[in-house]
PDB file of C-alpha atoms in Angstrom:
ATOM      1  CA  MET E   1      63.617 136.960  93.198  1.00  0.00           C
ATOM      2  CA  THR E   2      62.922 138.065  96.745  1.00  0.00           C
ATOM      3  CA  ARG E   3      65.652 138.679  99.271  1.00  0.00           C
ATOM      4  CA  ASP E   4      67.437 135.368  99.726  1.00  0.00           C
ATOM      5  CA  THR E   5      66.843 135.359 103.470  1.00  0.00           C
ATOM      6  CA  ASP E   6      63.074 135.747 103.004  1.00  0.00           C
ATOM      7  CA  ARG E   7      61.178 132.484 102.584  1.00  0.00           C
ATOM      8  CA  THR E   8      57.742 133.992 103.061  1.00  0.00           C
ATOM      9  CA  GLY E   9      57.304 134.346  99.324  1.00  0.00           C
ATOM     10  CA  PRO E  10      56.807 137.228  96.899  1.00  0.00           C
ATOM     11  CA  PRO E  11      54.152 139.891  97.168  1.00  0.00           C
ATOM     12  CA  PRO E  12      50.977 138.858  95.332  1.00  0.00           C
ATOM     13  CA  ASP E  13      51.702 141.014  92.297  1.00  0.00           C
ATOM     14  CA  LEU E  14      55.343 139.979  91.813  1.00  0.00           C
ATOM     15  CA  VAL E  15      54.571 137.187  89.353  1.00  0.00           C
ATOM     16  CA  ALA E  16      52.539 139.617  87.243  1.00  0.00           C
ATOM     17  CA  LEU E  17      55.388 142.133  87.369  1.00  0.00           C
ATOM     18  CA  LEU E  18      57.920 139.506  86.299  1.00  0.00           C
ATOM     19  CA  ASP E  19      55.640 138.386  83.478  1.00  0.00           C
ATOM     20  CA  ALA E  20      55.290 141.991  82.320  1.00  0.00           C
ATOM     21  CA  ALA E  21      59.063 142.442  82.422  1.00  0.00           C
ATOM     22  CA  ASP E  22      59.517 139.296  80.321  1.00  0.00           C
ATOM     23  CA  ARG E  23      57.238 140.804  77.667  1.00  0.00           C
ATOM     24  CA  LEU E  24      59.014 144.161  77.425  1.00  0.00           C
ATOM     25  CA  PRO E  25      60.713 145.028  74.131  1.00  0.00           C
ATOM     26  CA  GLY E  26      64.241 143.662  74.179  1.00  0.00           C
ATOM     27  CA  ALA E  27      63.697 141.273  77.109  1.00  0.00           C
ATOM     28  CA  GLU E  28      63.798 138.123  74.976  1.00  0.00           C
ATOM     29  CA  GLU E  29      66.947 139.321  73.226  1.00  0.00           C
ATOM     30  CA  LEU E  30      68.601 140.060  76.575  1.00  0.00           C
ATOM     31  CA  ARG E  31      67.845 136.559  77.819  1.00  0.00           C
ATOM     32  CA  ALA E  32      69.234 135.090  74.607  1.00  0.00           C
ATOM     33  CA  LEU E  33      72.397 137.168  75.056  1.00  0.00           C
ATOM     34  CA  SER E  34      72.863 135.710  78.537  1.00  0.00           C
ATOM     35  CA  TYR E  35      72.461 132.169  77.195  1.00  0.00           C
ATOM     36  CA  GLY E  36      75.078 132.822  74.540  1.00  0.00           C
ATOM     37  CA  LEU E  37      77.537 134.248  77.069  1.00  0.00           C
ATOM     38  CA  LEU E  38      77.019 131.147  79.193  1.00  0.00           C
ATOM     39  CA  GLY E  39      77.878 128.925  76.246  1.00  0.00           C
ATOM     40  CA  ALA E  40      74.564 127.177  76.873  1.00  0.00           C
ATOM     41  CA  ALA E  41      74.838 124.408  74.283  1.00  0.00           C
ATOM     42  CA  PRO E  42      72.989 121.077  74.229  1.00  0.00           C
ATOM     43  CA  GLY E  43      74.338 118.774  76.914  1.00  0.00           C
ATOM     44  CA  THR E  44      75.696 121.539  79.141  1.00  0.00           C
ATOM     45  CA  SER E  45      74.331 122.259  82.615  1.00  0.00           C
ATOM     46  CA  VAL E  46      73.259 125.621  84.056  1.00  0.00           C
ATOM     47  CA  VAL E  47      71.866 126.840  87.367  1.00  0.00           C
ATOM     48  CA  ASP E  48      69.543 129.851  87.158  1.00  0.00           C
ATOM     49  CA  VAL E  49      69.707 131.584  90.531  1.00  0.00           C
ATOM     50  CA  GLY E  50      66.629 133.594  91.480  1.00  0.00           C
ATOM     51  CA  CYS E  51      64.720 131.852  88.705  1.00  0.00           C
ATOM     52  CA  GLY E  52      61.362 133.419  89.588  1.00  0.00           C
ATOM     53  CA  ALA E  53      58.527 131.943  87.539  1.00  0.00           C
ATOM     54  CA  GLY E  54      60.998 129.830  85.562  1.00  0.00           C
ATOM     55  CA  ARG E  55      60.922 131.180  82.026  1.00  0.00           C
ATOM     56  CA  ALA E  56      64.718 131.132  81.562  1.00  0.00           C
ATOM     57  CA  VAL E  57      64.939 127.566  82.859  1.00  0.00           C
ATOM     58  CA  ALA E  58      62.292 126.486  80.352  1.00  0.00           C
ATOM     59  CA  GLU E  59      64.032 128.291  77.493  1.00  0.00           C
ATOM     60  CA  LEU E  60      67.377 126.738  78.399  1.00  0.00           C
ATOM     61  CA  ALA E  61      65.783 123.291  78.494  1.00  0.00           C
ATOM     62  CA  GLU E  62      64.405 123.905  74.993  1.00  0.00           C
ATOM     63  CA  ARG E  63      68.026 124.408  73.901  1.00  0.00           C
ATOM     64  CA  GLY E  64      68.954 120.988  75.268  1.00  0.00           C
ATOM     65  CA  VAL E  65      70.559 122.389  78.417  1.00  0.00           C
ATOM     66  CA  ARG E  66      70.233 120.583  81.753  1.00  0.00           C
ATOM     67  CA  ALA E  67      68.897 123.568  83.666  1.00  0.00           C
ATOM     68  CA  VAL E  68      68.138 123.873  87.379  1.00  0.00           C
ATOM     69  CA  GLY E  69      66.165 126.834  88.698  1.00  0.00           C
ATOM     70  CA  VAL E  70      66.519 127.912  92.330  1.00  0.00           C
ATOM     71  CA  ASP E  71      64.597 130.569  94.215  1.00  0.00           C
ATOM     72  CA  PRO E  72      64.119 131.163  97.958  1.00  0.00           C
ATOM     73  CA  SER E  73      60.374 131.688  97.597  1.00  0.00           C
ATOM     74  CA  GLU E  74      58.233 128.585  97.993  1.00  0.00           C
ATOM     75  CA  ARG E  75      55.322 130.284  96.230  1.00  0.00           C
ATOM     76  CA  MET E  76      57.493 131.339  93.298  1.00  0.00           C
ATOM     77  CA  ILE E  77      58.817 127.815  92.884  1.00  0.00           C
ATOM     78  CA  ALA E  78      55.245 126.533  93.023  1.00  0.00           C
ATOM     79  CA  VAL E  79      54.325 128.878  90.161  1.00  0.00           C
ATOM     80  CA  ALA E  80      57.366 127.751  88.156  1.00  0.00           C
ATOM     81  CA  ARG E  81      56.577 124.068  88.701  1.00  0.00           C
ATOM     82  CA  GLY E  82      52.976 124.658  87.689  1.00  0.00           C
ATOM     83  CA  ARG E  83      54.017 126.306  84.437  1.00  0.00           C
ATOM     84  CA  TRP E  84      56.920 124.032  83.553  1.00  0.00           C
ATOM     85  CA  PRO E  85      56.213 120.657  85.235  1.00  0.00           C
ATOM     86  CA  ARG E  86      59.063 118.857  83.482  1.00  0.00           C
ATOM     87  CA  ALA E  87      61.723 121.351  84.581  1.00  0.00           C
ATOM     88  CA  ASP E  88      63.923 121.099  87.680  1.00  0.00           C
ATOM     89  CA  PHE E  89      63.079 123.764  90.273  1.00  0.00           C
ATOM     90  CA  ARG E  90      64.351 123.852  93.856  1.00  0.00           C
ATOM     91  CA  ILE E  91      63.810 126.103  96.856  1.00  0.00           C
ATOM     92  CA  ALA E  92      67.134 127.688  97.791  1.00  0.00           C
ATOM     93  CA  GLY E  93      68.858 131.035  98.164  1.00  0.00           C
ATOM     94  CA  ALA E  94      71.985 132.304  96.469  1.00  0.00           C
ATOM     95  CA  TYR E  95      74.240 131.592  99.442  1.00  0.00           C
ATOM     96  CA  GLU E  96      73.513 127.869  99.735  1.00  0.00           C
ATOM     97  CA  LEU E  97      72.826 126.245  96.383  1.00  0.00           C
ATOM     98  CA  PRO E  98      71.552 122.639  96.495  1.00  0.00           C
ATOM     99  CA  LEU E  99      74.279 121.433  94.141  1.00  0.00           C
ATOM    100  CA  PRO E 100      77.529 119.479  94.565  1.00  0.00           C
ATOM    101  CA  ASP E 101      80.928 121.078  94.091  1.00  0.00           C
ATOM    102  CA  ALA E 102      82.001 121.603  90.453  1.00  0.00           C
ATOM    103  CA  SER E 103      78.687 120.281  89.140  1.00  0.00           C
ATOM    104  CA  VAL E 104      77.458 122.864  86.581  1.00  0.00           C
ATOM    105  CA  ASP E 105      78.919 124.478  83.472  1.00  0.00           C
ATOM    106  CA  GLY E 106      77.059 127.764  83.869  1.00  0.00           C
ATOM    107  CA  TYR E 107      75.665 130.092  86.547  1.00  0.00           C
ATOM    108  CA  ARG E 108      73.070 132.704  85.671  1.00  0.00           C
ATOM    109  CA  ALA E 109      71.562 135.401  87.913  1.00  0.00           C
ATOM    110  CA  ASP E 110      69.155 137.884  86.347  1.00  0.00           C
ATOM    111  CA  LYS E 111      68.012 140.860  88.468  1.00  0.00           C
ATOM    112  CA  VAL E 112      69.208 139.136  91.637  1.00  0.00           C
ATOM    113  CA  PHE E 113      72.349 140.726  93.040  1.00  0.00           C
ATOM    114  CA  HIS E 114      70.641 143.998  93.968  1.00  0.00           C
ATOM    115  CA  VAL E 115      68.669 142.092  96.645  1.00  0.00           C
ATOM    116  CA  LEU E 116      71.729 140.413  98.150  1.00  0.00           C
ATOM    117  CA  ALA E 117      73.324 141.913 101.244  1.00  0.00           C
ATOM    118  CA  GLU E 118      76.460 139.812 100.686  1.00  0.00           C
ATOM    119  CA  PRO E 119      77.152 139.511  96.944  1.00  0.00           C
ATOM    120  CA  GLU E 120      80.684 138.297  97.665  1.00  0.00           C
ATOM    121  CA  ARG E 121      79.232 135.296  99.494  1.00  0.00           C
ATOM    122  CA  ALA E 122      76.994 134.498  96.531  1.00  0.00           C
ATOM    123  CA  LEU E 123      79.973 134.600  94.173  1.00  0.00           C
ATOM    124  CA  ALA E 124      81.941 132.273  96.438  1.00  0.00           C
ATOM    125  CA  GLU E 125      79.030 129.856  96.172  1.00  0.00           C
ATOM    126  CA  ALA E 126      78.987 130.322  92.388  1.00  0.00           C
ATOM    127  CA  ARG E 127      82.654 129.364  92.250  1.00  0.00           C
ATOM    128  CA  ARG E 128      81.962 126.301  94.362  1.00  0.00           C
ATOM    129  CA  VAL E 129      79.289 124.867  92.048  1.00  0.00           C
ATOM    130  CA  LEU E 130      80.936 125.810  88.737  1.00  0.00           C
ATOM    131  CA  VAL E 131      83.292 123.435  86.995  1.00  0.00           C
ATOM    132  CA  PRO E 132      86.785 124.800  86.278  1.00  0.00           C
ATOM    133  CA  GLY E 133      86.403 127.048  83.258  1.00  0.00           C
ATOM    134  CA  GLY E 134      82.631 127.313  83.794  1.00  0.00           C
ATOM    135  CA  ARG E 135      80.828 130.499  82.871  1.00  0.00           C
ATOM    136  CA  ILE E 136      78.933 133.007  85.008  1.00  0.00           C
ATOM    137  CA  VAL E 137      76.551 135.696  83.726  1.00  0.00           C
ATOM    138  CA  LEU E 138      75.028 138.444  85.874  1.00  0.00           C
ATOM    139  CA  THR E 139      72.296 140.709  84.503  1.00  0.00           C
ATOM    140  CA  GLY E 140      70.505 143.601  86.135  1.00  0.00           C
ATOM    141  CA  GLN E 141      69.712 147.291  86.321  1.00  0.00           C
ATOM    142  CA  ASP E 142      71.431 149.984  88.358  1.00  0.00           C
ATOM    143  CA  TRP E 143      68.666 151.561  90.434  1.00  0.00           C
ATOM    144  CA  ASP E 144      70.334 154.976  90.341  1.00  0.00           C
ATOM    145  CA  THR E 145      70.330 155.164  86.533  1.00  0.00           C
ATOM    146  CA  PHE E 146      66.685 155.395  85.515  1.00  0.00           C
ATOM    147  CA  VAL E 147      66.628 158.156  82.893  1.00  0.00           C
ATOM    148  CA  VAL E 148      63.219 159.840  82.921  1.00  0.00           C
ATOM    149  CA  ASP E 149      62.149 162.955  81.033  1.00  0.00           C
ATOM    150  CA  SER E 150      60.172 165.319  83.252  1.00  0.00           C
ATOM    151  CA  ASP E 151      59.252 168.965  83.621  1.00  0.00           C
ATOM    152  CA  ASP E 152      60.863 168.813  87.078  1.00  0.00           C
ATOM    153  CA  PRO E 153      64.286 167.161  86.769  1.00  0.00           C
ATOM    154  CA  ALA E 154      65.261 167.939  90.360  1.00  0.00           C
ATOM    155  CA  LEU E 155      62.186 166.166  91.675  1.00  0.00           C
ATOM    156  CA  THR E 156      62.843 163.276  89.298  1.00  0.00           C
ATOM    157  CA  ARG E 157      66.376 162.885  90.670  1.00  0.00           C
ATOM    158  CA  THR E 158      64.991 162.872  94.208  1.00  0.00           C
ATOM    159  CA  ILE E 159      62.427 160.219  93.318  1.00  0.00           C
ATOM    160  CA  VAL E 160      64.939 157.942  91.589  1.00  0.00           C
ATOM    161  CA  HIS E 161      67.523 158.168  94.348  1.00  0.00           C
ATOM    162  CA  ALA E 162      65.020 157.833  97.196  1.00  0.00           C
ATOM    163  CA  ARG E 163      63.548 154.722  95.571  1.00  0.00           C
ATOM    164  CA  ALA E 164      67.042 153.323  95.061  1.00  0.00           C
ATOM    165  CA  ASP E 165      67.781 153.726  98.744  1.00  0.00           C
ATOM    166  CA  LEU E 166      65.028 151.194  99.499  1.00  0.00           C
ATOM    167  CA  ILE E 167      67.017 148.490  97.680  1.00  0.00           C
ATOM    168  CA  VAL E 168      69.564 146.337  99.542  1.00  0.00           C
ATOM    169  CA  GLY E 169      72.208 146.820  96.838  1.00  0.00           C
ATOM    170  CA  PRO E 170      70.882 149.451  94.429  1.00  0.00           C
ATOM    171  CA  ARG E 171      74.236 149.902  92.666  1.00  0.00           C
ATOM    172  CA  ALA E 172      75.187 146.223  92.453  1.00  0.00           C
ATOM    173  CA  ALA E 173      75.144 146.236  88.645  1.00  0.00           C
ATOM    174  CA  ARG E 174      77.881 148.853  88.350  1.00  0.00           C
ATOM    175  CA  ARG E 175      79.914 146.670  90.727  1.00  0.00           C
ATOM    176  CA  TYR E 176      79.603 143.465  88.684  1.00  0.00           C
ATOM    177  CA  ARG E 177      83.062 143.716  87.116  1.00  0.00           C
ATOM    178  CA  ASN E 178      84.921 144.442  90.334  1.00  0.00           C
ATOM    179  CA  LEU E 179      82.937 141.854  92.279  1.00  0.00           C
ATOM    180  CA  LEU E 180      83.852 139.199  89.723  1.00  0.00           C
ATOM    181  CA  LEU E 181      87.498 140.236  89.688  1.00  0.00           C
ATOM    182  CA  ASP E 182      87.650 140.233  93.483  1.00  0.00           C
ATOM    183  CA  ALA E 183      86.174 136.718  93.456  1.00  0.00           C
ATOM    184  CA  ARG E 184      89.041 135.667  91.149  1.00  0.00           C
ATOM    185  CA  PHE E 185      86.950 135.056  88.062  1.00  0.00           C
ATOM    186  CA  GLY E 186      88.787 135.575  84.783  1.00  0.00           C
ATOM    187  CA  GLU E 187      87.993 136.900  81.310  1.00  0.00           C
ATOM    188  CA  VAL E 188      85.539 139.387  82.794  1.00  0.00           C
ATOM    189  CA  THR E 189      83.480 141.339  80.278  1.00  0.00           C
ATOM    190  CA  ILE E 190      80.634 143.795  80.759  1.00  0.00           C
ATOM    191  CA  GLU E 191      78.264 145.501  78.391  1.00  0.00           C
ATOM    192  CA  VAL E 192      75.180 147.657  78.672  1.00  0.00           C
ATOM    193  CA  ARG E 193      71.974 147.225  76.709  1.00  0.00           C
ATOM    194  CA  THR E 194      69.642 150.197  77.110  1.00  0.00           C
ATOM    195  CA  GLY E 195      65.906 149.859  76.678  1.00  0.00           C
ATOM    196  CA  VAL E 196      64.071 152.982  75.540  1.00  0.00           C
ATOM    197  CA  PHE E 197      60.365 153.171  76.375  1.00  0.00           C
ATOM    198  CA  THR E 198      57.980 155.848  75.114  1.00  0.00           C
ATOM    199  CA  GLY E 199      54.551 154.372  75.731  1.00  0.00           C
ATOM    200  CA  PRO E 200      52.248 153.639  78.671  1.00  0.00           C
ATOM    201  CA  VAL E 201      53.658 150.150  79.300  1.00  0.00           C
ATOM    202  CA  MET E 202      56.162 151.557  81.815  1.00  0.00           C
ATOM    203  CA  LEU E 203      53.703 153.750  83.721  1.00  0.00           C
ATOM    204  CA  PRO E 204      53.363 151.154  86.527  1.00  0.00           C
ATOM    205  CA  LEU E 205      57.133 151.155  86.985  1.00  0.00           C
ATOM    206  CA  LEU E 206      57.301 154.956  87.095  1.00  0.00           C
ATOM    207  CA  THR E 207      54.377 155.075  89.495  1.00  0.00           C
ATOM    208  CA  GLY E 208      56.151 152.528  91.673  1.00  0.00           C
ATOM    209  CA  LEU E 209      59.293 154.654  91.733  1.00  0.00           C
ATOM    210  CA  ALA E 210      57.323 157.675  92.881  1.00  0.00           C
ATOM    211  CA  GLU E 211      55.295 155.793  95.480  1.00  0.00           C
ATOM    212  CA  GLY E 212      58.462 154.254  96.873  1.00  0.00           C
ATOM    213  CA  ALA E 213      60.065 157.672  97.216  1.00  0.00           C
ATOM    214  CA  CYS E 214      56.924 159.007  98.865  1.00  0.00           C
ATOM    215  CA  SER E 215      56.967 156.162 101.384  1.00  0.00           C
ATOM    216  CA  THR E 216      60.402 157.270 102.593  1.00  0.00           C
ATOM    217  CA  GLY E 217      59.256 160.834 103.231  1.00  0.00           C
ATOM    218  CA  ALA E 218      61.670 162.184 100.628  1.00  0.00           C
ATOM    219  CA  VAL E 219      58.759 163.469  98.532  1.00  0.00           C
ATOM    220  CA  THR E 220      55.400 164.770  99.723  1.00  0.00           C
ATOM    221  CA  ARG E 221      52.139 163.160  98.639  1.00  0.00           C
ATOM    222  CA  ALA E 222      51.175 166.265  96.665  1.00  0.00           C
ATOM    223  CA  ARG E 223      54.455 166.331  94.725  1.00  0.00           C
ATOM    224  CA  THR E 224      54.246 162.582  94.130  1.00  0.00           C
ATOM    225  CA  ASP E 225      50.750 162.877  92.709  1.00  0.00           C
ATOM    226  CA  ARG E 226      51.764 165.769  90.443  1.00  0.00           C
ATOM    227  CA  TRP E 227      54.759 163.859  89.111  1.00  0.00           C
ATOM    228  CA  VAL E 228      52.717 160.734  88.422  1.00  0.00           C
ATOM    229  CA  ALA E 229      50.019 162.833  86.738  1.00  0.00           C
ATOM    230  CA  GLU E 230      52.646 164.428  84.514  1.00  0.00           C
ATOM    231  CA  GLN E 231      54.008 161.028  83.472  1.00  0.00           C
ATOM    232  CA  ARG E 232      50.482 159.772  82.771  1.00  0.00           C
ATOM    233  CA  ALA E 233      49.771 162.851  80.630  1.00  0.00           C
ATOM    234  CA  ARG E 234      53.046 162.326  78.783  1.00  0.00           C
ATOM    235  CA  ALA E 235      52.093 158.720  78.040  1.00  0.00           C
ATOM    236  CA  GLU E 236      48.685 159.758  76.738  1.00  0.00           C
ATOM    237  CA  ALA E 237      50.295 162.399  74.499  1.00  0.00           C
ATOM    238  CA  ASP E 238      53.057 160.064  73.275  1.00  0.00           C
ATOM    239  CA  ARG E 239      55.683 162.126  75.100  1.00  0.00           C
ATOM    240  CA  LEU E 240      56.831 159.713  77.803  1.00  0.00           C
ATOM    241  CA  PHE E 241      60.533 158.872  77.797  1.00  0.00           C
ATOM    242  CA  LEU E 242      62.322 156.313  79.950  1.00  0.00           C
ATOM    243  CA  ALA E 243      65.759 154.870  79.247  1.00  0.00           C
ATOM    244  CA  LEU E 244      66.702 151.864  81.364  1.00  0.00           C
ATOM    245  CA  PRO E 245      70.278 150.538  81.075  1.00  0.00           C
ATOM    246  CA  MET E 246      70.715 146.821  81.745  1.00  0.00           C
ATOM    247  CA  PHE E 247      74.196 145.665  82.706  1.00  0.00           C
ATOM    248  CA  VAL E 248      75.385 142.243  81.522  1.00  0.00           C
ATOM    249  CA  ALA E 249      78.596 140.858  82.995  1.00  0.00           C
ATOM    250  CA  ALA E 250      80.204 137.543  82.116  1.00  0.00           C
ATOM    251  CA  ALA E 251      83.296 135.742  83.360  1.00  0.00           C
ATOM    252  CA  THR E 252      85.050 132.381  83.574  1.00  0.00           C
ATOM    253  CA  ALA E 253      85.632 130.366  86.716  1.00  0.00           C
ATOM    254  CA  PRO E 254      89.270 129.647  87.537  1.00  0.00           C
ATOM    255  CA  GLY E 255      90.656 126.383  86.212  1.00  0.00           C
TER     256      GLY E 255
END
């Protein structure tokens, strides 16, 4: 999902990046966990906020759920409609959902809240559309907690933190519990599922981290290139290591 105030659409490679993320080891299991926490049973209704290319909406529909996918990007919604023509996709951001009050049983937002400048406003909107006792599930990574093995740990810390500073809400995931409590949701739970990656599949992500840090001026071009070269050599020698914690929070709307 792009920033909810941006209707110009995703960068050209975002769909490919989302597709790659959906194919990562553990991604399918993480989606299934979110569906279970939602109580997504046949006949229930769920809104998937920041639905991207629509995979979760399609999977929920296969479970007999009345699923609606919303995303602020017209191009992303066009991709989703092209892939899943029978599903319900709508152009909208997290602050103004095109749904009546108390109209859905579940609210799902996967890798969304880190792009929101006002997460509290999004949660107020979630409360509005959820039925009393409805379920909310938030999933995402904390951009300060990429764990990368490197010969230069100080440089790695600089890269991770500089890249995080480019995100609107890089630490939103660690705030999930308190945000939900402050929004008066109940029965709040949170767990962490950590993906461990040791092959070349995550080289584009690591390269992106380094290039982002370089763009801020926090790291020179020469140091960026050396770090990327080291990670590429590690991947080729089966010595790459990345651990990526994913935070999953769930709660119940007030009755």
